[in-house]
Coordinates of C-alpha atoms in Angstrom, one line a residue:
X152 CA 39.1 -40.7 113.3
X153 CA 36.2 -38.4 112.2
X154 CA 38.4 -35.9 111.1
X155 CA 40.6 -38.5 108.9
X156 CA 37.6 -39.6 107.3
X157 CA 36.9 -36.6 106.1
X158 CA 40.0 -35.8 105.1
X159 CA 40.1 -39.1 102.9
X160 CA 36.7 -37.7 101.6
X161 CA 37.6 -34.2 100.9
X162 CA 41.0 -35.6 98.6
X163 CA 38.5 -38.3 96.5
X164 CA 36.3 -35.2 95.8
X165 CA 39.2 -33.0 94.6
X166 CA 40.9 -35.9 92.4
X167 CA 37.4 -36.7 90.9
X168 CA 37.1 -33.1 90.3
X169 CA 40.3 -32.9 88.8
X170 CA 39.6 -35.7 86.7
X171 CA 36.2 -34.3 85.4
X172 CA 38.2 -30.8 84.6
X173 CA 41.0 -33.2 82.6
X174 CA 38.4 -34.7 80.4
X175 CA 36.1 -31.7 79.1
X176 CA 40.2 -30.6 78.4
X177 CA 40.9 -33.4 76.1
X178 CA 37.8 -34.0 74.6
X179 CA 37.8 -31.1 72.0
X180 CA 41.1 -32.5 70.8
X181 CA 39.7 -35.8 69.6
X182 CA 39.0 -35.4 65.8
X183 CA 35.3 -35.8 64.8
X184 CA 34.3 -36.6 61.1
X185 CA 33.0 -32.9 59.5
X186 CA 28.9 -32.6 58.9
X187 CA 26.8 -31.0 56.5
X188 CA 24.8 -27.9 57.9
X189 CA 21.4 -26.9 56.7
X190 CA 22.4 -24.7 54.1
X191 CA 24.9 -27.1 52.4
X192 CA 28.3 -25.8 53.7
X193 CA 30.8 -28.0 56.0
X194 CA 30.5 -27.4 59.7
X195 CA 34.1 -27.4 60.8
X196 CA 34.1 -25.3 64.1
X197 CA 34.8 -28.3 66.0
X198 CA 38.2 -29.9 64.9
X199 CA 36.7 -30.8 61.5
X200 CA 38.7 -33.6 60.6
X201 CA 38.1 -37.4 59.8
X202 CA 37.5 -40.4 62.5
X203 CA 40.8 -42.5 63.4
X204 CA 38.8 -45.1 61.3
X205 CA 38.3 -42.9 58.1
X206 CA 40.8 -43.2 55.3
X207 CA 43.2 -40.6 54.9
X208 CA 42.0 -39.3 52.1
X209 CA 39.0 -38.0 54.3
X210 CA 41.1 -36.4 56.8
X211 CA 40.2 -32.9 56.8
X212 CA 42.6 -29.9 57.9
X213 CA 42.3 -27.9 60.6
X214 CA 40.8 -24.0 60.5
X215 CA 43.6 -21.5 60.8
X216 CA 46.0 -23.1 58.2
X217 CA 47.2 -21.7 55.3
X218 CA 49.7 -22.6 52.9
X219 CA 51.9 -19.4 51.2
X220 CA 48.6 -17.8 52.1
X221 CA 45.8 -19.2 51.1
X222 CA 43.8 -20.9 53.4
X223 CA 43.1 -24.6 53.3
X224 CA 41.2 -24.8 56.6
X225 CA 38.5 -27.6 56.5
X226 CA 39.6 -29.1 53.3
X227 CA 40.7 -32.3 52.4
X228 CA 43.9 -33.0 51.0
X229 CA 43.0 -33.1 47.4
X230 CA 41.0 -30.2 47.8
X231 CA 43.6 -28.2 49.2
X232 CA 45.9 -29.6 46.2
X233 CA 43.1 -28.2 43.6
X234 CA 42.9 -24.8 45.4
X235 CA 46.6 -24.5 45.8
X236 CA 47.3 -25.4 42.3
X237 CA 45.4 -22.2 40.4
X238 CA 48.0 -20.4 42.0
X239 CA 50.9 -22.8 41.2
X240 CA 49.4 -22.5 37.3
X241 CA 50.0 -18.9 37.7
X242 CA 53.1 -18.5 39.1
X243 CA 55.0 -20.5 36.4
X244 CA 53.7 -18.6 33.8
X245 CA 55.2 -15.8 35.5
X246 CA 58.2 -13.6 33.3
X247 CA 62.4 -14.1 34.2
X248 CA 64.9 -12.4 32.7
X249 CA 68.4 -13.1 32.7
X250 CA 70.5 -10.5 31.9
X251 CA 74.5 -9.9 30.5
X252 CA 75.9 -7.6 28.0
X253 CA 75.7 -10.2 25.2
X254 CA 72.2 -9.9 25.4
X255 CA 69.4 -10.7 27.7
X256 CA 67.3 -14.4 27.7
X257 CA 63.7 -13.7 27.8
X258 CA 61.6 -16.9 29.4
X259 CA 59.3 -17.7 32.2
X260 CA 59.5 -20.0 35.3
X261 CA 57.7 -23.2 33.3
X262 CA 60.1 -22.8 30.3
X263 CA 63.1 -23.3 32.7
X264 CA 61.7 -26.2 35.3
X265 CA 59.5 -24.7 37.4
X266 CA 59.0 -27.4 40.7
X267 CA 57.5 -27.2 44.2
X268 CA 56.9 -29.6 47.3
X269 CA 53.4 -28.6 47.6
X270 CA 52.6 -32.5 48.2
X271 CA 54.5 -32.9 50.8
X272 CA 53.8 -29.5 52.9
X273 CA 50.2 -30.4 52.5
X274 CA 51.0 -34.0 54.2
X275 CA 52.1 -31.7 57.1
X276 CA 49.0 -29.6 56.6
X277 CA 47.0 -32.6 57.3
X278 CA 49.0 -34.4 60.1
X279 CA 48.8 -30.6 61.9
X280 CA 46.6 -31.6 64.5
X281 CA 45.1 -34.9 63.4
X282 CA 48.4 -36.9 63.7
X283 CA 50.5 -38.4 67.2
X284 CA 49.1 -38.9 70.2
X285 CA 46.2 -37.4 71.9
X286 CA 48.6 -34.5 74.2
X287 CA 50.6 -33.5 70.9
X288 CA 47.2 -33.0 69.0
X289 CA 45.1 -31.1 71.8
X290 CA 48.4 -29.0 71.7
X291 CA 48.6 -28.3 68.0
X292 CA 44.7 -27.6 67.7
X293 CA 44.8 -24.9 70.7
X294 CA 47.8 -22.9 69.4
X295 CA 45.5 -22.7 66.1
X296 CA 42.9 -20.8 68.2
X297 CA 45.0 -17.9 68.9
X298 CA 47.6 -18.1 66.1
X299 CA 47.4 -19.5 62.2
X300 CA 50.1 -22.6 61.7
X301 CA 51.1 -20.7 57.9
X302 CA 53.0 -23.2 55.5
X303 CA 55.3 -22.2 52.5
X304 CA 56.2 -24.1 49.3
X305 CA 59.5 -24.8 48.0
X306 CA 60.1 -23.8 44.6
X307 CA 62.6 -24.3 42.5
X308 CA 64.1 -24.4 38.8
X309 CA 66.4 -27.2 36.7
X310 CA 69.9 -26.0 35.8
X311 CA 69.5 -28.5 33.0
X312 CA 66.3 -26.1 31.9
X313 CA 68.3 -22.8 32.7
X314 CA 71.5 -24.1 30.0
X315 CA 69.3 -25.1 27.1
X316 CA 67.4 -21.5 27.5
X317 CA 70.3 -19.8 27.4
X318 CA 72.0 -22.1 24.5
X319 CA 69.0 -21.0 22.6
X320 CA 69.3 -17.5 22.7
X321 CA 72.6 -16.4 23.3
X322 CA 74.3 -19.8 22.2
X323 CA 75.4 -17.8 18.7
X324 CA 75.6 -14.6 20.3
X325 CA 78.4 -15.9 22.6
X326 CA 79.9 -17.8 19.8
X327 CA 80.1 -20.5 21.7
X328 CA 78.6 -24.0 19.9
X329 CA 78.3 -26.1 23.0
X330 CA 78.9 -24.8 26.8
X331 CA 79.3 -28.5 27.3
X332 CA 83.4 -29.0 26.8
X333 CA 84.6 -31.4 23.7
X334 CA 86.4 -34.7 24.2
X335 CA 88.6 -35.2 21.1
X336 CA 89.3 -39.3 21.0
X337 CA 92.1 -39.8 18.8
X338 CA 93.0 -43.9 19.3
X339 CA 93.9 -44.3 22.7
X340 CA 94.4 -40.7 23.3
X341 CA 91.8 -38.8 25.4
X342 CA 92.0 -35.2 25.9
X343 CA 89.7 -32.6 27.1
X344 CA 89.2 -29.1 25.2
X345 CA 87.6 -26.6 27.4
X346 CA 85.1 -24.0 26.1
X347 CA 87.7 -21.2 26.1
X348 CA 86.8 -19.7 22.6
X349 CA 83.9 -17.8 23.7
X350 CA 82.5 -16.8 27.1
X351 CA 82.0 -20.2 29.5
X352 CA 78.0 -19.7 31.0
X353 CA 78.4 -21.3 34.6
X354 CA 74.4 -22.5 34.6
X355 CA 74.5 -23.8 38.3
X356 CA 74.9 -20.5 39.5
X357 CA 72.8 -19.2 37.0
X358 CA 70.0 -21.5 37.9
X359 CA 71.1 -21.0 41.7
X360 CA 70.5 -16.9 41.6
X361 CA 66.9 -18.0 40.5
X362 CA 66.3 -20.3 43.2
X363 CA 67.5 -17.5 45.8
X364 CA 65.0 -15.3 44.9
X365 CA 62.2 -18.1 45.1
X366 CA 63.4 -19.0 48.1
X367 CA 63.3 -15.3 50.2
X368 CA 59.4 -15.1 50.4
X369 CA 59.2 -14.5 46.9
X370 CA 56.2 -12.3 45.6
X371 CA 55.3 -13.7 42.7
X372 CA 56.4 -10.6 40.7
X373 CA 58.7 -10.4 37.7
X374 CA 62.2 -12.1 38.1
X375 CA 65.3 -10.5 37.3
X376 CA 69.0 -11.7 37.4
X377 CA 72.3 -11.7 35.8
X378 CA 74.0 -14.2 33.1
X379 CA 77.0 -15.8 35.9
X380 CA 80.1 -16.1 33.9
X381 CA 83.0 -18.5 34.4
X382 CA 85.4 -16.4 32.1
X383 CA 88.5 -18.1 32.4
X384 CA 86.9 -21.7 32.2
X385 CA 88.9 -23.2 34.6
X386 CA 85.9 -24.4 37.0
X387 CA 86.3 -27.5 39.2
X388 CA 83.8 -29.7 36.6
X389 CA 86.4 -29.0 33.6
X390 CA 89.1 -30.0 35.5
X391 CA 87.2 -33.1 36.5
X392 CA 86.8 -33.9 32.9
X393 CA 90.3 -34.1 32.7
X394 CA 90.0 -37.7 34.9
X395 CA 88.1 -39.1 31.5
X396 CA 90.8 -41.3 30.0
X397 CA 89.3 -44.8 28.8
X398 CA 86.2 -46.3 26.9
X399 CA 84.0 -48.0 29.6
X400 CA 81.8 -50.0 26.9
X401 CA 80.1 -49.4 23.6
X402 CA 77.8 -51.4 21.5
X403 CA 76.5 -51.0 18.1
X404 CA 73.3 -52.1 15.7
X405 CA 72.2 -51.7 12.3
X406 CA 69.6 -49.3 11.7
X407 CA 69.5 -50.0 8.0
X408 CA 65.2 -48.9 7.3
X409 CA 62.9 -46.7 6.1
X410 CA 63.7 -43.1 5.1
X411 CA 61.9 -41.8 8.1
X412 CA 63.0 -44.1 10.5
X413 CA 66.6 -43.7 10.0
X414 CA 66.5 -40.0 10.0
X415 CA 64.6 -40.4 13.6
X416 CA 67.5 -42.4 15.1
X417 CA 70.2 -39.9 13.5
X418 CA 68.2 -37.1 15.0
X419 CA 68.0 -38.5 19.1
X420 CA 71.4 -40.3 18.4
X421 CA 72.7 -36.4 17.5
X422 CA 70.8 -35.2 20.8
X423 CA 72.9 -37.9 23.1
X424 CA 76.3 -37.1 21.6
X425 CA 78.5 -35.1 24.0
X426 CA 76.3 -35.7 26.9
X427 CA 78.4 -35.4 30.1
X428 CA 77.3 -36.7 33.6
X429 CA 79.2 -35.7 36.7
X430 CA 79.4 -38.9 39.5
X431 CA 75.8 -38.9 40.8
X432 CA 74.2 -37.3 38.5
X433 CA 71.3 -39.2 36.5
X434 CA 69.9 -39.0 32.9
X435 CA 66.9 -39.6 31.2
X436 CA 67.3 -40.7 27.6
X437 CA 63.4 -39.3 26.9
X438 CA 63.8 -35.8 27.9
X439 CA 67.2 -35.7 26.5
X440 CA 65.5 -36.6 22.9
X441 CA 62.4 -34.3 24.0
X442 CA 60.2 -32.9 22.3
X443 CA 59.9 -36.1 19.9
X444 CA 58.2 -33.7 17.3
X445 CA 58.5 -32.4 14.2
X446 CA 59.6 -29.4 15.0
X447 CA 62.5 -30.7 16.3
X448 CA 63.4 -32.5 13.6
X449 CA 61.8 -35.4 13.7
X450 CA 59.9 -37.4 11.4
X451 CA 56.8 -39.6 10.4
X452 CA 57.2 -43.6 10.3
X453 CA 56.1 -46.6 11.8
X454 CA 55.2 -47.6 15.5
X455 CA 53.3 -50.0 17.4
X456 CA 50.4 -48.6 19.6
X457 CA 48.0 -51.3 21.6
X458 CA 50.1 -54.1 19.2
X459 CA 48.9 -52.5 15.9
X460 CA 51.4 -50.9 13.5
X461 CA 50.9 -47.5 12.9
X462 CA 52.5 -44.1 11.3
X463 CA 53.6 -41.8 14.0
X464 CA 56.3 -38.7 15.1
X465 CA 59.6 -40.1 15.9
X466 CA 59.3 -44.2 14.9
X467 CA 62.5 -45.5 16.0
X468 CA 64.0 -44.0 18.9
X469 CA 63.7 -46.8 20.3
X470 CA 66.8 -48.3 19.1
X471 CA 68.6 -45.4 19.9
X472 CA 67.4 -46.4 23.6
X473 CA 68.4 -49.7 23.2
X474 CA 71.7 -49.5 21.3
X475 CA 72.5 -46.9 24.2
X476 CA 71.3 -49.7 26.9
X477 CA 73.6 -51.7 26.0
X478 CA 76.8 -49.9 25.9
X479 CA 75.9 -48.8 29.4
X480 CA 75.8 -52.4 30.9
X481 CA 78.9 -53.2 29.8
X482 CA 80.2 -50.0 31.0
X483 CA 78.5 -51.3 34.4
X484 CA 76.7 -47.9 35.4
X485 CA 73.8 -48.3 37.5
X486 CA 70.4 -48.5 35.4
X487 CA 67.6 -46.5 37.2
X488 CA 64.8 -47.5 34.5
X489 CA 64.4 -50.0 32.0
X490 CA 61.4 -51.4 30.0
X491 CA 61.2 -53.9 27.3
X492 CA 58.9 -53.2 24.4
X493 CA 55.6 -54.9 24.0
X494 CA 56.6 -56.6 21.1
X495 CA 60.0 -58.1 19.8
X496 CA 62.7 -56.3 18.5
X497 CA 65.3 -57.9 15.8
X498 CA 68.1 -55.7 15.8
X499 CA 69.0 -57.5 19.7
X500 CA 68.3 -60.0 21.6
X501 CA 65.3 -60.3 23.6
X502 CA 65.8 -58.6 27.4
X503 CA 68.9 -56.9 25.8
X504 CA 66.1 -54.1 24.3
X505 CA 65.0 -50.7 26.1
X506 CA 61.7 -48.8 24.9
X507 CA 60.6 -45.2 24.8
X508 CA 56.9 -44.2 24.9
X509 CA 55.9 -40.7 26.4
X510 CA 56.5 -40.2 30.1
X511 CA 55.8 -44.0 30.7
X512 CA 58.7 -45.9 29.7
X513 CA 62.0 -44.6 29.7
X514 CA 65.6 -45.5 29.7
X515 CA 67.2 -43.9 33.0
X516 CA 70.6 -44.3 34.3
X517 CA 72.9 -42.6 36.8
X518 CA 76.8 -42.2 36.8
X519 CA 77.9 -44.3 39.6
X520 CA 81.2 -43.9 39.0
X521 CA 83.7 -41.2 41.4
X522 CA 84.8 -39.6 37.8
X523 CA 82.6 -37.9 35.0
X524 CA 81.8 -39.9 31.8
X525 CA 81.4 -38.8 28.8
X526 CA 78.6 -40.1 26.0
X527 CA 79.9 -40.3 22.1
X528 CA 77.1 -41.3 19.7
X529 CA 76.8 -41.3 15.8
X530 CA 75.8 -43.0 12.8
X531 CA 77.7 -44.2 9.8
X532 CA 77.3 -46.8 7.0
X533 CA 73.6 -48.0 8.6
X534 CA 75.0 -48.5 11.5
X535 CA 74.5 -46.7 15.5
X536 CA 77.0 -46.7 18.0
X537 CA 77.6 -45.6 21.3
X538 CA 80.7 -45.5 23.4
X539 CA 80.8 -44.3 26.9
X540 CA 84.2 -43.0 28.1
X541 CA 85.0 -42.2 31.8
X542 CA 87.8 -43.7 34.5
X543 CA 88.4 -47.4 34.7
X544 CA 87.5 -48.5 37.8
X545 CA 87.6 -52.3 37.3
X546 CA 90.5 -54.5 37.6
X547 CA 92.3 -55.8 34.5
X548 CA 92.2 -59.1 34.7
X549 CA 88.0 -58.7 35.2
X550 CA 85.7 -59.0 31.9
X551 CA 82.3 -59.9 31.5
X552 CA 79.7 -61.3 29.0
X553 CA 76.3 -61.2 28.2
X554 CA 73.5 -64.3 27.4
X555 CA 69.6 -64.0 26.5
X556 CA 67.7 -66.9 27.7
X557 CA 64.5 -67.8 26.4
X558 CA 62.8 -68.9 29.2
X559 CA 59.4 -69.6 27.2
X560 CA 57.4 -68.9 24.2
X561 CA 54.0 -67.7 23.7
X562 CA 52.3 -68.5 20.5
X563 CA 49.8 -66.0 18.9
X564 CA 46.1 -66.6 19.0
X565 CA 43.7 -66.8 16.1
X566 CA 43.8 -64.3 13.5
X567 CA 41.8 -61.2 13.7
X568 CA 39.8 -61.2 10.5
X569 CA 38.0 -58.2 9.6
X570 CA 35.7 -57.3 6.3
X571 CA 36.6 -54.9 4.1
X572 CA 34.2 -53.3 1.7
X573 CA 37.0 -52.0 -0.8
X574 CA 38.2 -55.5 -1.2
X575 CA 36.8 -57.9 -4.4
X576 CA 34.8 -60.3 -3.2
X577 CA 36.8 -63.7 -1.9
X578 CA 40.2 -61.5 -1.5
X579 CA 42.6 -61.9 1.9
X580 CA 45.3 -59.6 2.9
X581 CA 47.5 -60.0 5.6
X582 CA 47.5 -56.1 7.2
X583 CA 49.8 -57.0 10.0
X584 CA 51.6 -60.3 10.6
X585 CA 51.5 -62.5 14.1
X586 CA 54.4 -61.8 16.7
X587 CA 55.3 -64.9 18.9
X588 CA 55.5 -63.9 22.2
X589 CA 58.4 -64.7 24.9
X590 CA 59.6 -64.9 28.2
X591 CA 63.4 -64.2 28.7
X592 CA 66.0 -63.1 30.7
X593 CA 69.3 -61.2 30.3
X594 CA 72.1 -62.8 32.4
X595 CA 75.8 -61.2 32.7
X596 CA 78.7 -63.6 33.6
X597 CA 81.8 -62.3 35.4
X598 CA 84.7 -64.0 34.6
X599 CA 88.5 -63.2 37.0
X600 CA 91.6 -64.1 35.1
X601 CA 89.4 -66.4 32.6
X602 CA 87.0 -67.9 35.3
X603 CA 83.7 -67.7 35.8
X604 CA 83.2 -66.3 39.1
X605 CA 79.3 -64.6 39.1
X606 CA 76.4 -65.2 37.1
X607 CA 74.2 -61.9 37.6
X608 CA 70.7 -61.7 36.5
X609 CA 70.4 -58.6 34.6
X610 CA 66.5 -58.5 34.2
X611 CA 63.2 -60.2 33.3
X612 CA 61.3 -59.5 30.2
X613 CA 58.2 -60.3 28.7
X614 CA 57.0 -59.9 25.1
X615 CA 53.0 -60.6 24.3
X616 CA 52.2 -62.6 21.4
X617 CA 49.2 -61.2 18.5
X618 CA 47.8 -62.7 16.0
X619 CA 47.7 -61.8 12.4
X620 CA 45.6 -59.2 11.2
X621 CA 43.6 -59.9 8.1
X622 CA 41.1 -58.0 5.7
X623 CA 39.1 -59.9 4.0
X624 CA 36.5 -59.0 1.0
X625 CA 32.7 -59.3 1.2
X626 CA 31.9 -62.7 1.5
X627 CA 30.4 -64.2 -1.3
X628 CA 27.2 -66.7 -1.3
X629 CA 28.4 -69.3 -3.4
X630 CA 32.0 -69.6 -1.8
X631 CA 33.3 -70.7 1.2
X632 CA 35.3 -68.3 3.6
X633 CA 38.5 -68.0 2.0
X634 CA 41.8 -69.6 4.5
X635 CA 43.2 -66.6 6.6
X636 CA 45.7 -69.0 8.0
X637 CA 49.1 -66.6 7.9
X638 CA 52.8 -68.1 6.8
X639 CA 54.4 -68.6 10.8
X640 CA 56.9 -66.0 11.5
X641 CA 60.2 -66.3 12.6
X642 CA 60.9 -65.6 16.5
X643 CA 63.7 -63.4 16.8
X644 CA 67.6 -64.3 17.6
X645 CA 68.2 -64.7 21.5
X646 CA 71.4 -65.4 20.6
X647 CA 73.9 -63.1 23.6
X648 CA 75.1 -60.0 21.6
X649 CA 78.7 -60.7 20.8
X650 CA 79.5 -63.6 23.3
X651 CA 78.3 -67.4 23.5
X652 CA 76.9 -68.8 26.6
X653 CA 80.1 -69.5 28.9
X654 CA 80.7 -73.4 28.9
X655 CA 82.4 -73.1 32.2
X656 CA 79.8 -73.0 34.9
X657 CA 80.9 -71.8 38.8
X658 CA 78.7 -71.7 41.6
X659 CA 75.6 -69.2 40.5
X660 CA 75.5 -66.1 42.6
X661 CA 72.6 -64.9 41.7
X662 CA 72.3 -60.9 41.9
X663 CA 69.4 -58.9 42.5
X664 CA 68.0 -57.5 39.5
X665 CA 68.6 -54.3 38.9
X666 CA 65.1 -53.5 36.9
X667 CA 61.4 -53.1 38.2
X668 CA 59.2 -55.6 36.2
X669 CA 58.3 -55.1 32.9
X670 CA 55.8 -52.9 32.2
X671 CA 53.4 -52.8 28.7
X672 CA 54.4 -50.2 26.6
X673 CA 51.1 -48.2 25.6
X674 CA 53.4 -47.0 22.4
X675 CA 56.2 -48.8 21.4
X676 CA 58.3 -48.6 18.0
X677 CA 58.3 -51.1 15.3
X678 CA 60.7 -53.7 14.6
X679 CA 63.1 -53.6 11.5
X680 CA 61.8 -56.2 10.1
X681 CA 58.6 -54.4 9.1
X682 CA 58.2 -52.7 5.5
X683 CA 57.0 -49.8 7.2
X684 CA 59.4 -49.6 10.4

């Protein structure tokens, strides 16, 4: 019995010794919150990294971990992001050349779309050791005792980038006007003409050689490769063209305005034509257009910023953006982004608009479709138009419509009256006329052999109201305040583009819409209807 007891004794003594040994284990691997030491650095010998209760932000990563070198140990994410990034700034500046016996392209890793994932390897920087449970932690933040846990950062470069480099320096050289093959429409009749009277660049490979070098624990040295030539022309995207055989949808407005204006829509109107989009592949109307300055042919004329009319580099590109909008709904490809302007617009309806302003708002839109399409735009008589051209894919006895509702209307506030020294005493000018301001939505309407069959909410929009702006002279002692009250202005049509609202009304199916909400554009174009638009 004795000799049981103890036994039973010696076995609670082990376990309770074992249990001891388990927790001073553990207990390094819990993560403590990092402390200032006496002379002002961060004490971070002990797992410096924020509570479970901290905010993420806080979290600090563990000692022995570097990313493509450097080492971020006992740094926060954003200041591993900042230290990370003086490198980044260097490497794109760095020189590539791209070689062929035509001549060789001279450029540098920024010119030609430089990228990386540095974000997201330093999410995994941070989660090394601080993240999962308490066994997968204590794991990670042992091995970093005897080894360093040594991240690298995908980089990359944009075909897109790599083409419009070459174009520019070798584009005459090669005597080859576009890489991009021609569509010739004549009526009904489609046809594709390959780029077979010069030498046929195949970018992706181009841009691909690039990306293999940045990919095999790159240096950060000089970059040299070869021009990759499709010589015969006959790759697999040209004979894809070949599938483009009808018009989609197309939609037109008159651009009929200032000097300026107009030449601005000519210009991005000029930049969209003969854009080609392979199925999947997306576009951005804003870097297509890009650089909206002078120097690429742009010019001076009027534009709203914060609601006030003003002169500015590339007025009116906006209605290249919406005339553009509008020919892709009816073509039905999928709309990525879409913003209405701040203000109205007269040359559509309301919600049938799309603004430009920097990298804030921007018309997006991706080819949804199994077959290229193809994107004619031009000009003529005052008037824009764009037609996109791929593979039908819908059935013929489909069609659809279009309808802006008003939804409701905002009226301007007081005028904004502000004294003007150069005035004569008692004067009043009108600088800048009220905009009523609305709520609408666009709404398409599906209609099988005649019938209405779904009604499809297309997106929201709203437009703010201001008030007029008005100068007045200095006010004059014997004289009342003379009236500021402004004529009322006209709200704009919200009448559907081309189609009444269908009289025939079937069960609504209401889809989801396909846009974000509306955002405020912090610069949007100015309507037609202005002198100075």
């Amino acid at each position: 019995m004795i000799g049981k007891y103890k036994s039973n004794y010696l076995k609670r003594i082990i376990a309770l010794c074992l249990a001891v040994v388990t927790v001073l284990w553990i207990l390094p691997a819990f993560p403590v919150k990092a402390s200032a030491t006496g002379n002002g650095s961060t004490d971070t010998d002990v797992s410096a990294t924020a509570t479970a209760g901290d905010a993420e932000s806080e979290l600090l990563i563990k000692n022995n971990i570097t990313i493509d070198g450097i080492q971020i140990g006992g740094m926060t994410k954003e200041g591993a992001m900042t230290a990370y990034k003086s490198k980044s700034d260097a490497l794109k500046s760095t020189n590539v050349t791209i070689t062929s016996d035509y001549g060789d392209v001279n450029t540098t890793l920024e010119e030609i779309g430089y990228s990386d994932n540095a974000g997201e390897v330093l999410d995994e920087a941070v989660a090394y050791g601080n993240k999962g449970n308490i066994l997968k932690r204590y794991s990670e933040t042992k091995s970093l005792e005897s080894a360093s846990y040594d991240l690298s950062v995908a980089k990359s470069v944009k075909e897109s980038y790599v083409e419009a480099v070459i174009n520019e320096q070798l584009g005459s050289v090669l005597n080859v006007t576009s890489e991009k093959p021609r569509l010739i429409v004549n009526g009904d009749d489609i046809s594709v003409v390959p780029a077979s009277d010069g030498v046929f660049v195949d970018n992706e490979k181009t841009a691909e050689s690039i990306n293999n070098i940045l990919a095999e624990n790159w240096d950060g040295t000089e970059i040299t490769v070869d021009v990759v030539f499709d010589e015969d022309g006959t790759s697999e995207k040209i004979e894809q063209l070949k599938e483009i055989k009808d018009l989609l949808g197309e939609f037109t407005t008159d651009y009929s305005s200032a000097s300026g204006r107009m030449k601005n829509i000519e210009r991005a109107t000029e930049l969209l034509n003969g854009t080609v989009l392979y199925p999947g592949e997306q576009l951005s109307v804003h870097e297509a257009i890009s650089p909206i300055e002078s120097s690429n042919g742009y010019y001076s004329a009027g534009q709203y910023v914060g609601g006030k009319l003003v002169d500015g580099v590339g007025g009116g590109v906006c209605q290249v953006s919406t005339t553009l909008y509008n020919a892709l709904i009816r073509a039905e490809l999928e709309i990525v982004q879409r913003n209405n302007h701040g203000l109205t617009v007269s040359y559509v309806p309301l919600s049938a608009d799309a603004a430009l302003a920097g990298n804030v708002l921007d018309l997006k839109f991706k080819n949804n479709t199994d077959a290229p399409i193809y994107i004619e735009g031009f000009c003529s008589d005052g008037d824009v138009t764009f037609r996109i051209y791929g593979k039908e894919y819908r059935p013929e006895n489909r069609t659809i419509e279009f309808e802006s509702k008003t939804i409701s209307v905002i009226s301007p506030g007081p005028d904004e009256i502000t004294e003007d020294p150069t005035l004569a005493p008692g004067t009043t000018k009108i600088t800048q006329r009220a905009h009523t301001g609305y709520k609408a939505e666009l709404w398409k309407y599906v209609y099988i052999d005649g019938e209405l069959t779904e009604s499809i909410l297309v997106n929201r929009s709203t437009y703010k109201a201001t008030p007029n702006y008005v100068s007045v002279g200095p006010s004059e002692e014997t004289t009342e305040a003379p009236s500021t009250e402004a004529p009322a202005t006209e709200a704009p049509s919200t009448e559907a583009p081309s189609t009444e609202a269908p009289t025939t009304e079937a069960p609504s199916t209401e889809a989801p819409t396909t846009e974000a909400p509306s955002t405020e554009a912090p610069s949007t174009e100015a309507p037609v209807t202005d002198p100075a638009a």
